Coordinates of C-alpha atoms and ligand atoms in Angstrom, one line a residue:
M201 CA -19.1 -11.4 -4.1
T202 CA -17.5 -7.9 -4.6
T203 CA -13.7 -7.9 -4.2
A204 CA -11.2 -4.9 -3.9
V205 CA -7.4 -4.3 -4.2
C206 CA -5.3 -2.3 -2.4
P207 CA -2.1 -1.8 -4.4
G208 CA 1.0 -0.1 -3.6
S209 CA 4.7 -0.6 -2.9
F210 CA 4.4 -1.2 0.9
D211 CA 8.1 -0.4 1.4
P212 CA 7.4 -0.9 4.2
V213 CA 4.0 -1.2 5.2
T214 CA 3.0 1.6 7.8
Y215 CA 0.2 2.2 10.1
G216 CA -1.5 4.6 7.4
H217 CA -1.5 1.8 4.9
L218 CA -3.1 -0.7 7.4
D219 CA -5.9 1.7 8.3
I220 CA -7.1 1.8 4.5
V221 CA -6.5 -2.0 4.3
A222 CA -8.8 -2.5 7.5
R223 CA -11.5 -0.1 6.4
A224 CA -11.5 -1.4 2.7
A225 CA -12.1 -5.1 4.3
R226 CA -15.3 -3.5 6.2
L227 CA -16.6 -2.1 2.7
F228 CA -15.9 -5.5 0.6
D229 CA -16.4 -9.1 0.6
G230 CA -12.6 -9.6 0.3
V231 CA -9.5 -7.5 -0.3
T232 CA -6.2 -8.3 -1.8
V233 CA -3.2 -6.2 -0.8
A234 CA -1.1 -6.3 -4.0
V235 CA 2.5 -5.6 -3.8
L236 CA 4.1 -3.9 -6.8
V237 CA 7.3 -5.3 -7.9
N238 CA 9.0 -2.6 -10.0
P239 CA 12.4 -3.5 -11.3
A240 CA 13.1 0.1 -12.2
K241 CA 12.7 1.3 -8.7
Q242 CA 15.3 0.5 -5.7
A243 CA 13.5 -0.6 -2.7
L244 CA 14.8 -1.3 1.0
F245 CA 12.8 -4.6 1.1
S246 CA 12.3 -7.5 -1.3
P247 CA 8.7 -8.4 -2.4
E248 CA 8.9 -11.3 -0.2
E249 CA 9.8 -9.5 2.9
R250 CA 7.2 -6.9 1.8
V251 CA 4.6 -9.7 1.7
S252 CA 5.8 -11.2 5.0
M253 CA 5.4 -8.1 6.8
L254 CA 1.8 -7.3 5.2
S255 CA 0.9 -10.7 6.1
A256 CA 1.9 -10.6 9.7
A257 CA 0.2 -7.0 10.1
T258 CA -3.0 -8.3 8.6
A259 CA -3.4 -11.5 10.4
D260 CA -6.2 -10.3 12.2
L261 CA -8.3 -9.2 9.6
S262 CA -10.8 -11.2 8.0
G263 CA -11.0 -11.7 4.0
V264 CA -7.7 -10.0 3.3
S265 CA -5.0 -11.6 1.2
I266 CA -1.5 -10.4 0.2
E267 CA -0.3 -11.1 -3.4
V268 CA 2.6 -9.6 -5.3
F269 CA 2.3 -8.2 -8.9
E270 CA 4.2 -6.9 -11.9
G271 CA 2.9 -5.0 -14.8
L272 CA -0.6 -3.0 -15.2
L273 CA -2.8 -3.1 -12.1
V274 CA -5.9 -3.6 -14.2
D275 CA -4.5 -6.9 -15.9
F276 CA -4.1 -8.1 -12.2
C277 CA -7.9 -7.0 -11.5
R278 CA -9.2 -8.6 -14.6
E279 CA -7.3 -12.0 -14.1
R280 CA -8.9 -12.0 -10.6
G281 CA -12.3 -10.6 -11.2
I282 CA -11.6 -7.8 -8.8
A283 CA -14.1 -5.0 -9.5
A284 CA -12.6 -2.0 -7.7
I285 CA -9.2 -0.4 -6.5
V286 CA -9.2 1.1 -3.0
K287 CA -6.9 4.1 -2.6
G288 CA -6.2 6.4 0.6
L289 CA -6.1 10.0 -0.1
R290 CA -4.0 11.8 2.6
A291 CA -4.4 15.4 1.2
V292 CA -5.3 17.2 -1.9
T293 CA -1.6 16.8 -2.9
D294 CA -2.4 13.1 -3.6
F295 CA -5.6 13.9 -5.6
D296 CA -4.2 15.2 -8.9
Y297 CA -2.2 11.9 -9.7
E298 CA -4.7 9.6 -8.1
L299 CA -7.5 11.0 -10.2
Q300 CA -5.4 10.7 -13.3
M301 CA -4.6 7.2 -12.6
A302 CA -8.3 6.3 -11.5
Q303 CA -9.5 7.6 -15.1
M304 CA -6.8 5.7 -16.8
N305 CA -7.7 2.6 -15.0
S306 CA -11.5 3.0 -15.6
R307 CA -10.7 3.7 -19.3
L308 CA -8.5 0.8 -19.7
A309 CA -10.7 -2.0 -18.0
G310 CA -13.8 -0.4 -16.4
V311 CA -12.0 -1.0 -13.3
E312 CA -13.3 1.7 -10.7
T313 CA -11.4 3.3 -8.0
V314 CA -12.8 4.1 -4.3
F315 CA -11.0 6.9 -2.5
V316 CA -10.9 6.4 1.2
P317 CA -9.8 9.5 3.1
T318 CA -6.9 8.9 5.2
S319 CA -7.6 9.1 9.0
P320 CA -6.0 12.5 10.2
E321 CA -3.8 10.5 12.5
W322 CA -1.8 9.2 9.4
S323 CA -2.1 12.0 7.1
F324 CA 1.5 12.9 7.1
L325 CA 2.6 9.3 6.8
A326 CA 4.5 7.9 3.9
S327 CA 6.9 4.8 3.7
S328 CA 9.4 7.0 2.0
L329 CA 9.5 9.5 5.0
V330 CA 9.6 6.4 7.4
K331 CA 12.7 5.3 5.7
E332 CA 14.3 8.8 5.7
V333 CA 13.6 9.5 9.3
A334 CA 14.6 6.0 10.6
G335 CA 17.8 6.1 8.4
H336 CA 18.9 9.2 10.6
G337 CA 18.2 7.5 13.6
G338 CA 14.8 9.2 14.3
D339 CA 12.0 7.4 16.2
V340 CA 9.4 5.7 13.8
S341 CA 8.0 3.5 16.4
G342 CA 4.1 4.2 16.6
L343 CA 4.1 4.7 12.6
V344 CA 4.9 1.0 11.9
P345 CA 4.0 -2.3 13.3
P346 CA 6.8 -3.3 16.0
S347 CA 8.0 -6.2 13.5
V348 CA 8.5 -3.7 10.5
L349 CA 10.3 -1.6 12.9
R350 CA 12.7 -4.5 14.0
Q351 CA 13.2 -5.3 10.4
L352 CA 13.8 -1.5 9.3
Q353 CA 16.4 -1.3 12.5
A354 CA 18.1 -4.3 11.1
R355 CA 18.4 -3.4 7.5
L356 CA 19.4 0.1 8.1
D357 CA 22.1 -1.3 10.5
L358 CA 20.6 0.7 13.6
P359 CA 21.2 -0.1 17.4
Ligands
PNS1830 O1 2.6 2.9 -3.1 P1 3.1 3.3 -4.5 O2 4.3 3.2 -5.1 O3 2.4 5.0 -4.5 O4 1.9 2.7 -5.4 C1 1.7 3.3 -6.7 C2 0.7 1.9 -7.5 C3 1.5 0.5 -7.5 C4 -0.5 2.0 -6.9 C5 0.9 2.3 -9.1 O5 2.2 2.6 -9.3 C6 0.2 1.1 -9.9 O6 -0.7 1.0 -10.1 N1 1.2 0.6 -10.6 C7 1.0 -0.4 -11.6 C8 1.4 -0.1 -12.8 C9 0.0 0.5 -13.5 O7 -0.8 -0.2 -13.7 N2 0.3 1.7 -14.1 C10 -0.9 2.2 -14.8 C11 -1.5 3.2 -13.6 S1 -2.8 4.0 -14.4

């Protein structure tokens, strides 16, 4: 059984993330979505809230589970026997840093990274932009699942 991890902050999960997770689930026997807990980074949603949003949004995908992690991604992979990291590439601007991380993770633990090209539909999409647009009252429906939209509106105190 070959399993993969889709790591990220998911603050919050977007349809761009879900597209990559769904496609990873078709390539691998099992996929773990790993939510990074980074105490140095101020997040809008707690790790538990992010896990709960992801669990609801991936409920219809078989073989997908959600976990929280802290520390090195390769340690998370090693502890669970996960062979591959799946990352979406939105544009060439993602590539430099993603390549660097992929090479480091391969060097550290022999964990390989599989890059999946983001669907053109979502190539502009980032959680940070969703939060910025929503925070200024912009319409982000259609970019995140309805339940995430509701939680964004509540957290940002929007009507
Ligand atoms: O959604 P993000 O914030 O772009 O995801 C970045 C993430 C979580 C994939 C990356 O920061 C990561 O893997 N962090 C874990 C710490 C780690 O392993 N660092 C070394 C990377 S070579």
